[in-house]
Short mmCIF file of C-alpha atoms and ligand atoms in Angstrom, two decimals:
data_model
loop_
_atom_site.label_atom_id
_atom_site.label_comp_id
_atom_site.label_asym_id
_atom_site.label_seq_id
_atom_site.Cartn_x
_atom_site.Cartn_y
_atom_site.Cartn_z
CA UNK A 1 17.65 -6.63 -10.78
CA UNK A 2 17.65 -5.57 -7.26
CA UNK A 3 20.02 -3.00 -5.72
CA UNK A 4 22.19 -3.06 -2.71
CA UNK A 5 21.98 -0.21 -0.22
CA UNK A 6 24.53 1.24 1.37
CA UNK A 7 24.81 0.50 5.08
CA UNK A 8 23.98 2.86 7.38
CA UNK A 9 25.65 3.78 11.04
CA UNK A 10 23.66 1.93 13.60
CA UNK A 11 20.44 3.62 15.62
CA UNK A 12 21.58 6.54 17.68
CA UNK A 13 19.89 7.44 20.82
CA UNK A 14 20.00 11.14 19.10
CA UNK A 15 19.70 10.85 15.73
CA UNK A 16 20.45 13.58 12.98
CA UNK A 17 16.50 13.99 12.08
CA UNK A 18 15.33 15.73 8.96
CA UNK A 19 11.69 17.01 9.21
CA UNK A 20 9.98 17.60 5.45
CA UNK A 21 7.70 19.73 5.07
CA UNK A 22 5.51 20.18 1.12
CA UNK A 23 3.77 23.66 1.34
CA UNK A 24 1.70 24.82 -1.23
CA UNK A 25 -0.44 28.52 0.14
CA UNK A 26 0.64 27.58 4.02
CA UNK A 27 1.49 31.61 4.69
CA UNK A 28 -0.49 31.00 8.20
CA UNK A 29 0.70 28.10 9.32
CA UNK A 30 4.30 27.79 8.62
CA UNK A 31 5.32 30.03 12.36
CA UNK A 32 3.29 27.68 14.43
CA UNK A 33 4.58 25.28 12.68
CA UNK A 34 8.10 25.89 12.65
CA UNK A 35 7.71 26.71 16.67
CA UNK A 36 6.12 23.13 16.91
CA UNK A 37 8.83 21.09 15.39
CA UNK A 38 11.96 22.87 16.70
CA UNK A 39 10.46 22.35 20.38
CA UNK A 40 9.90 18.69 19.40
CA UNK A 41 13.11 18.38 17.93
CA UNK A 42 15.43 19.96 20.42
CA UNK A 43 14.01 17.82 22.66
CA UNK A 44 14.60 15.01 20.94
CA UNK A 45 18.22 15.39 19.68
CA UNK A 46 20.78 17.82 18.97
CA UNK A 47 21.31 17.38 15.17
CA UNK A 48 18.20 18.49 12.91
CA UNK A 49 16.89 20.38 9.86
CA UNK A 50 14.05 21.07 9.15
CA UNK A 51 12.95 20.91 4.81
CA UNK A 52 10.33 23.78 3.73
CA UNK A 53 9.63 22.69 -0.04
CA UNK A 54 8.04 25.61 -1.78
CA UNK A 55 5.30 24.50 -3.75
CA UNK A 56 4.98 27.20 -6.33
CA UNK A 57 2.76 29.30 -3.89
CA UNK A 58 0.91 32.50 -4.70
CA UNK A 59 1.12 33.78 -0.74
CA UNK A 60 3.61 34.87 1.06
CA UNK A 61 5.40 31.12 1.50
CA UNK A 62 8.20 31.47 -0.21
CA UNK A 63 9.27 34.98 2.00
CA UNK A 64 7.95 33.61 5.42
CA UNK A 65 10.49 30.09 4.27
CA UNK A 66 13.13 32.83 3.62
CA UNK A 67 12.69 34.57 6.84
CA UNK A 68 12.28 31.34 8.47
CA UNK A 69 15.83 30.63 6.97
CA UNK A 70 17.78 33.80 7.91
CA UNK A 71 16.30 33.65 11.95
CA UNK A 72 17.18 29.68 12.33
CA UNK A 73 20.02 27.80 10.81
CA UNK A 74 18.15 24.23 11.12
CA UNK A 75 15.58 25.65 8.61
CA UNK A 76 15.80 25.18 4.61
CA UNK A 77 14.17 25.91 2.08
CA UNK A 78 13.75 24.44 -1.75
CA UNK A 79 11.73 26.53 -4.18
CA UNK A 80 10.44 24.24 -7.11
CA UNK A 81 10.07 25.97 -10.13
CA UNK A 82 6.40 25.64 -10.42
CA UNK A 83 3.42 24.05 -8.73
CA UNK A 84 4.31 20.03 -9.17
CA UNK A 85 2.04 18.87 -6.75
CA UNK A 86 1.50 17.15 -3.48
CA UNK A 87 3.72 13.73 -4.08
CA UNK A 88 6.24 15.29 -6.52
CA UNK A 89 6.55 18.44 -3.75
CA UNK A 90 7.36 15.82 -1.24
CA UNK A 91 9.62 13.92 -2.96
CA UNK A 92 11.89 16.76 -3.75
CA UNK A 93 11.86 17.41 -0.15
CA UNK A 94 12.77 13.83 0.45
CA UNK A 95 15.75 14.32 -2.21
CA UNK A 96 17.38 16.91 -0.11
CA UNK A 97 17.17 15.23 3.36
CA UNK A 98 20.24 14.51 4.80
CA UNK A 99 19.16 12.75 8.46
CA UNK A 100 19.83 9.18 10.02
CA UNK A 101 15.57 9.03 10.06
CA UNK A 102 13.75 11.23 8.24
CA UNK A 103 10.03 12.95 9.67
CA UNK A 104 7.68 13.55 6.46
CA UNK A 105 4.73 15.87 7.54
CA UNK A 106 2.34 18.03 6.20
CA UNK A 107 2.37 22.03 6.52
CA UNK A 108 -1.20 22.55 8.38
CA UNK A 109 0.39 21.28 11.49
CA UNK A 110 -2.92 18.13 11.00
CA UNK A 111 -0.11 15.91 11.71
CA UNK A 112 1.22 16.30 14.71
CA UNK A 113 4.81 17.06 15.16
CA UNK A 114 4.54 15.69 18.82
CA UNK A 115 4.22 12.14 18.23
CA UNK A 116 7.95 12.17 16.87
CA UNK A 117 9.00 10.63 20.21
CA UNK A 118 6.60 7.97 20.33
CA UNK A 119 8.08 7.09 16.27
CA UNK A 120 11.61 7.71 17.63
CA UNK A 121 10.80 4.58 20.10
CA UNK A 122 9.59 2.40 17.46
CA UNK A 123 12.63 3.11 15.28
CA UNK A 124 14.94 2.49 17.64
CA UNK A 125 13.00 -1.38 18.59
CA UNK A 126 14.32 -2.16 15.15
CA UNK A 127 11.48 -0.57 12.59
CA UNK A 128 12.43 0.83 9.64
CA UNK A 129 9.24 3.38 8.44
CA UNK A 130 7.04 4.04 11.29
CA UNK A 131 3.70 5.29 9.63
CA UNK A 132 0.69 6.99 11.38
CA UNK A 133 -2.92 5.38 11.11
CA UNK A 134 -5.29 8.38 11.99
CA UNK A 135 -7.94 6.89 14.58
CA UNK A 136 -10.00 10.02 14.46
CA UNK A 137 -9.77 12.83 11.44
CA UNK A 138 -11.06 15.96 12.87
CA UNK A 139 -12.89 19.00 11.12
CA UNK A 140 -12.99 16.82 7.94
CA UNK A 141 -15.90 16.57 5.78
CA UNK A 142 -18.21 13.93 6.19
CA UNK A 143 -18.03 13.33 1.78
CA UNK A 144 -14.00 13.57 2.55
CA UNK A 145 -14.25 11.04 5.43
CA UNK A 146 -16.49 8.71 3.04
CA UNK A 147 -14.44 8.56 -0.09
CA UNK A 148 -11.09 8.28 2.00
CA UNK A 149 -12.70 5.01 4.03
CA UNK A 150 -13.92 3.82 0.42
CA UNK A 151 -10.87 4.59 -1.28
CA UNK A 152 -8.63 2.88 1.19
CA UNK A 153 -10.87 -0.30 1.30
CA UNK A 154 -10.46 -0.48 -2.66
CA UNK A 155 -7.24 0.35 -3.15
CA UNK A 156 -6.34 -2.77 -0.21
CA UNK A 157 -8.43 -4.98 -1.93
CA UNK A 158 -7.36 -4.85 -5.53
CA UNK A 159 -3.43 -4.83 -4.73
CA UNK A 160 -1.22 -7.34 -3.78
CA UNK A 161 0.46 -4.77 -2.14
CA UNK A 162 -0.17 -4.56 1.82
CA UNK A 163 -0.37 -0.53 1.70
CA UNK A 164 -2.28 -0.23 5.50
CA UNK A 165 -5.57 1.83 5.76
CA UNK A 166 -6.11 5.20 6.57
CA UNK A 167 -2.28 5.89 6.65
CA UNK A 168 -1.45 9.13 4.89
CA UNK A 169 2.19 10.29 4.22
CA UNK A 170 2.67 11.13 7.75
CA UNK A 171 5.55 8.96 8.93
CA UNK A 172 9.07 8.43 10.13
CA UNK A 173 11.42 6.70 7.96
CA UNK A 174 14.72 5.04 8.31
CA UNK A 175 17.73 6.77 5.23
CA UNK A 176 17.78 3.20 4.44
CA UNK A 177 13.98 2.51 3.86
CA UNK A 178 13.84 6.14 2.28
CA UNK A 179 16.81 5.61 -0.04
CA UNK A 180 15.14 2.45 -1.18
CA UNK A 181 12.04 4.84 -2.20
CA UNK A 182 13.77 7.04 -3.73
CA UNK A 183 15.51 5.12 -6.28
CA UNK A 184 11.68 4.69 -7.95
CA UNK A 185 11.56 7.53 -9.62
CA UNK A 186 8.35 7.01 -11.64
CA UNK A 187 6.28 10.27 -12.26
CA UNK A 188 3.13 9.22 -11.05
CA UNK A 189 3.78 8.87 -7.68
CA UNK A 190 1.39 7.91 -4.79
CA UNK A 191 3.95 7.88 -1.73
CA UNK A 192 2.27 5.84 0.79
CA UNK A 193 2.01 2.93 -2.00
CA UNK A 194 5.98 2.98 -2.80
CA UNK A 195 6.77 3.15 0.85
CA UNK A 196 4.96 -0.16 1.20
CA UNK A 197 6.22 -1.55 -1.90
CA UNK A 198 9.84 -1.14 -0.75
CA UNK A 199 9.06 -3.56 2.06
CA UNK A 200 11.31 -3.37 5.50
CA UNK A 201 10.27 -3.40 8.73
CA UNK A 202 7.04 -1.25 8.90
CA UNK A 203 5.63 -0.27 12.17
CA UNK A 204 1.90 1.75 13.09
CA UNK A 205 1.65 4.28 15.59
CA UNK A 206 -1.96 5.65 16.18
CA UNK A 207 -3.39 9.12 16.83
CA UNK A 208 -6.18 11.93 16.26
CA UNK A 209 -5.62 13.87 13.47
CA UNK A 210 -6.55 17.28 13.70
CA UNK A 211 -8.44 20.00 12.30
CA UNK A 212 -6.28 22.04 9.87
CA UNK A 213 -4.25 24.76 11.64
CA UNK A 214 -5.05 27.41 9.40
CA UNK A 215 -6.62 27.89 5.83
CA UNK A 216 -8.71 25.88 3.19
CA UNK A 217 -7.66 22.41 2.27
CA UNK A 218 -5.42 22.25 -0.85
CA UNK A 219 -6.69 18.62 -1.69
CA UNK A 220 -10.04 19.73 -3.51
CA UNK A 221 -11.93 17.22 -5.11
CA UNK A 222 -10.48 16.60 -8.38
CA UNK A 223 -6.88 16.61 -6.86
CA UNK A 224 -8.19 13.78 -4.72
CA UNK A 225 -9.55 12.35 -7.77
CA UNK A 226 -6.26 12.07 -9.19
CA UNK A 227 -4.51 10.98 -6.17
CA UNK A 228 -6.86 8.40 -6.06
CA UNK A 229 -6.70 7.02 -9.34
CA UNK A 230 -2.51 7.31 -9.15
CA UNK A 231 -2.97 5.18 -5.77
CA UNK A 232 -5.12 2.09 -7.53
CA UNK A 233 -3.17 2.45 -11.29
CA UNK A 234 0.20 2.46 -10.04
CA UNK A 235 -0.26 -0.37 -7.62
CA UNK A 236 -3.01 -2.69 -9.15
CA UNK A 237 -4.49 -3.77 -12.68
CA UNK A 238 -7.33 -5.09 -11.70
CA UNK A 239 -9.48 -1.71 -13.35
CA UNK A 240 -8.32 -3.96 -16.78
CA UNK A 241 -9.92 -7.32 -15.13
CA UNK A 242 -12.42 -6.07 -14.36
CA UNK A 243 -12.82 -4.04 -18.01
CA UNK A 244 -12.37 -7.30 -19.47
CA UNK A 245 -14.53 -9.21 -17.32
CA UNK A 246 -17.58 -6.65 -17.95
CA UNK A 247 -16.84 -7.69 -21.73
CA UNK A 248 -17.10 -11.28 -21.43
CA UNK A 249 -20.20 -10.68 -19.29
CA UNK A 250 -22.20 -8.34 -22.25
CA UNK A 251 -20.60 -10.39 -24.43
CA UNK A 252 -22.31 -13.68 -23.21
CA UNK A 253 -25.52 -11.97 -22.78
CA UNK A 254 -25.42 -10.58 -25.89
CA UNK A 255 -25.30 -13.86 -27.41
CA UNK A 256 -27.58 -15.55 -26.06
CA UNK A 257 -29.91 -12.55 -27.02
CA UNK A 258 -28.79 -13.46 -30.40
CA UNK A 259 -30.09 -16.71 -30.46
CA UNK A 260 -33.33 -15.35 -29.54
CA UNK A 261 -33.70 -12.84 -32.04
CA UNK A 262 -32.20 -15.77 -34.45
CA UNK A 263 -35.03 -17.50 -33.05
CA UNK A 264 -37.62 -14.56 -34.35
CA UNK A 265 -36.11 -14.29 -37.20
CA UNK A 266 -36.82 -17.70 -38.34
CA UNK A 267 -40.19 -19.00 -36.85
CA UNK A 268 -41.61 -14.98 -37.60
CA UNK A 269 -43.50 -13.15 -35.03
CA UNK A 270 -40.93 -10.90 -35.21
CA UNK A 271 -41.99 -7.53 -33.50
CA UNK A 272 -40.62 -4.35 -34.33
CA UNK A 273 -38.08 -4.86 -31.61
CA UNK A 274 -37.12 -0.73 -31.40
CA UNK A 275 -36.92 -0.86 -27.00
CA UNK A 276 -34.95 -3.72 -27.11
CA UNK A 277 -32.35 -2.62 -30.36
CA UNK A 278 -31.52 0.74 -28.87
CA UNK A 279 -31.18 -0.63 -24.86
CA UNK A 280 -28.49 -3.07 -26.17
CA UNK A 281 -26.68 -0.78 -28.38
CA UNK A 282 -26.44 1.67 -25.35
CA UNK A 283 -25.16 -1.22 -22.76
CA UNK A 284 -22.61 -2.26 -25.18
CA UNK A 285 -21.72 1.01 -26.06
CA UNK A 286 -21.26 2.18 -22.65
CA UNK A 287 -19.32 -0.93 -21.86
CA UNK A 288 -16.99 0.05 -24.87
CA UNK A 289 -16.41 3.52 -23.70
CA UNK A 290 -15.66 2.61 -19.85
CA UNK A 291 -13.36 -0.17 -20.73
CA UNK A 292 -11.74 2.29 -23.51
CA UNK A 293 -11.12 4.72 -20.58
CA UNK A 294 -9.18 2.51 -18.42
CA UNK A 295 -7.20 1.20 -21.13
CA UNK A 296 -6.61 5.13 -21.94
CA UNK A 297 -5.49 5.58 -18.01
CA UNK A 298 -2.99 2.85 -18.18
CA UNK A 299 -1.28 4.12 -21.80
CA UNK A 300 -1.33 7.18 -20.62
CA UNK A 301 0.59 6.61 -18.15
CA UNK A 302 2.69 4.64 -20.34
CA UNK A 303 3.31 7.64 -22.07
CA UNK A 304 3.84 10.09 -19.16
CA UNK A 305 6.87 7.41 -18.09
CA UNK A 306 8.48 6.65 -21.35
CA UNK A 307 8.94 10.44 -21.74
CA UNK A 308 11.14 9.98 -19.14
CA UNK A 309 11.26 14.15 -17.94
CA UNK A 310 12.88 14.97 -14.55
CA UNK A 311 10.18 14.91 -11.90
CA UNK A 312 10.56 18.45 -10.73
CA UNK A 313 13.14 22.32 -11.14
CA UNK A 314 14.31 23.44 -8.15
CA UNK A 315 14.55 27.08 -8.89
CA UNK A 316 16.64 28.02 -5.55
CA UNK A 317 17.99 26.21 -2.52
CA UNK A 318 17.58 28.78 0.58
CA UNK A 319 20.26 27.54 3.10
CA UNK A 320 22.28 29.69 5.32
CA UNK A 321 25.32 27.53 4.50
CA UNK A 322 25.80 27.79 0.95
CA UNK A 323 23.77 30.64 -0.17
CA UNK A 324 21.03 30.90 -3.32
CA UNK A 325 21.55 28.10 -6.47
CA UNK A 326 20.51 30.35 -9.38
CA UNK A 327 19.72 28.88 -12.71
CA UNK A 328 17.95 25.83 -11.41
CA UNK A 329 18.47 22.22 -10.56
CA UNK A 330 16.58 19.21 -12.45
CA UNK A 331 16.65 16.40 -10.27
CA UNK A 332 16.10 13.01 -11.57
CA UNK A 333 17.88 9.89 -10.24
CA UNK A 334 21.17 10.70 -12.61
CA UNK A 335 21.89 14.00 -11.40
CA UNK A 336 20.96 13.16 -7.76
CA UNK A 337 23.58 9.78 -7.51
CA UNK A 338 26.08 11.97 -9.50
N1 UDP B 1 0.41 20.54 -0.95
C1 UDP B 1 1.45 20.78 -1.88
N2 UDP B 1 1.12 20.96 -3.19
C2 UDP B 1 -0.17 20.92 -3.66
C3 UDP B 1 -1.20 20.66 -2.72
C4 UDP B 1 -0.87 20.48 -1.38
O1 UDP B 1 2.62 20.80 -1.52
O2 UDP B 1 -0.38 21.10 -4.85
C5 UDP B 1 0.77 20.34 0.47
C6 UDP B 1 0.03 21.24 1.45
O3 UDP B 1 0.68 22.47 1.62
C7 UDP B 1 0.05 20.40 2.70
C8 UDP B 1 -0.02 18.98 2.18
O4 UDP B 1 0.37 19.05 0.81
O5 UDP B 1 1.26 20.54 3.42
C9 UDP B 1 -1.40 18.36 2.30
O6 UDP B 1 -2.37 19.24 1.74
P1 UDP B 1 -3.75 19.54 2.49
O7 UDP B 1 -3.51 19.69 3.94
O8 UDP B 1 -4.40 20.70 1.82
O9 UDP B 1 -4.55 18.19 2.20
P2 UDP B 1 -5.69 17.56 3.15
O10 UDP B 1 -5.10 17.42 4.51
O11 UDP B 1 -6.84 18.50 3.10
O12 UDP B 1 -5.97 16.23 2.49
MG1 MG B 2 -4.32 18.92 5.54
#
């Protein structure tokens, strides 16, 4: 069943622009950062706000989005309850945005703020999410650069789904196009996936990304990992062809193997046969086990939706309007429509 959006007002020259911003340990980046977007913005409209999600950081985040607060009404800030993650992080941002087009960046200032006018221009020619293909990655690992090639090659070959190449979660978005994400509310989320899944008008821009501002990456390798298996299970099932295929193809050799040692059997000659007994037992067995796994992935992922738990707790809203939200928020698509 589909569902109907509500229309929107038509494309402003100055649109109200929400900037959202996930931050997990971003104590050194978050003034440069802050400095970046309000010059971009006020140059670029008169209505903004700009979305610090809080992560569950151990630095000094959470104060430096407080102070950030009290010295610039444009700024707010949402304190999840815990650490939830990248995707989830950002999507409680996205929850809380209240603009005409909506800027979703990341807190090391690698995407920068300053191609907002170059997105703004797109939008207005009529495209609904304007997403950023990074041309160059700078100060990125050369084992980061290599998986994220691979993994974006993969995960465009085994889905249906045209989610576009090196495109990370940098982008601009329509309310429409990000009120159509928004209404998915399944738990393991990989963004850049859903955004393409909605459809609409979808637009590239191009540009360098940089090194990061300040700090150590928060993506180590078994986050990336994860985000990378979320990105092919959620959006493909070929992992569970191609289980099932590497079954029919050990099946069929094993098989004809059987004939052969049918064969033995019979006309005798048979030799002991040891090499041969324990290298088939281990193919099969290994073939077992992988294709186990991904069925294992896919249930339990089965299981992690049918639990059906609010994505996120928002322990505090920091907004100079309505001050602190004690005792919490869960935000799931009930409470958020209500
Ligand atoms: N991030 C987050 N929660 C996490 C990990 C990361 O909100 O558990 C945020 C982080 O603060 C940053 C963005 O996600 O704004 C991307 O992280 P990072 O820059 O470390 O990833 P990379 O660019 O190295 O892939
Ligand atoms: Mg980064």
């Amino acid at each position: 069943m589909g569902i109907t959006l509500r229309s929107i007002k038509a494309r402003e020259e100055r649109p109200f622009i929400s900037f959202v911003v996930p931050c997990y340990n971003e104590e050194e980046s978050l003034p440069a950062l802050h400095e970046r977007i309000s010059k971009v913005a006020q140059n670029s409209t008169d209505t903004y706000e700009i979305i610090f999600a809080n992560d569950g950081s151990t630095d000094a985040t959470l104060k430096l989005i407080r102070s950030l607060c009290r010295k610039d009404p444009h700024v707010k800030g949402l304190d999840l309850s815990r650490n939830f993650g990248h995707q989830v992080c950002l999507t409680a941002a996205l929850d809380h945005a209240r603009g005409d087009v909506i800027l979703m960046l990341d807190a090391d200032l690698q995407d920068p703020p300053e191609l907002l006018p170059e997105m703004l221009d797109k939008w207005r020619e009529g495209a609904d999410v304007v997403y950023a293909v990074r041309s160059q990655r700078k100060g990125e690992s050369i084992f980061k650069l290599l998986t994220a090639k691979i993994f974006y090659r993969i995960l465009k070959w085994s889905t249906k789904i045209n989610i576009p190449v090196d495109t990370g979660d940098f982008r601009l978005i329509d309310a429409k196009a990000l009120q159509a994400m928004l209404s998915l509310r399944e738990r393991n989320r990989f963004l850049r996936g859903m955004f393409s899944w909605v459809g609409f008008h979808q637009e590239p821009v191009y540009y360098d990304r940089d090194e990061r501002f300040a700090g150590t990456t928060k993506y180590p390798l078994r986050k990336m990992i994860h985000l990378a298996i979320d990105g092919i299970t959620s959006f493909s099932i070929m992992p569970l062809r191609a289980a099932a295929l590497l079954g029919l193809v050990s099946a069929t050799i094993a098989f004809i193997y059987s004939i052969m040692v049918l064969h033995t059997g019979i006309y005798g000659g048979g030799v002991p046969g040891w090499a041969s007994t324990t290298l088939s037992v281990l193919f099969l067995g290994g073939v077992q086990l992988v294709t186990i796994g991904i069925l294992g992935e896919y249930i339990g992922r089965v299981f992690d939706e049918v639990k059906n738990r609010p994505l996120y707790f928002v322990r505090e809203v920091i907004d100079q309007d309505h001050e602190t939200n004690p005792g919490g928020e869960s935000t799931d698509t009930a409470s958020r429509d209500a």
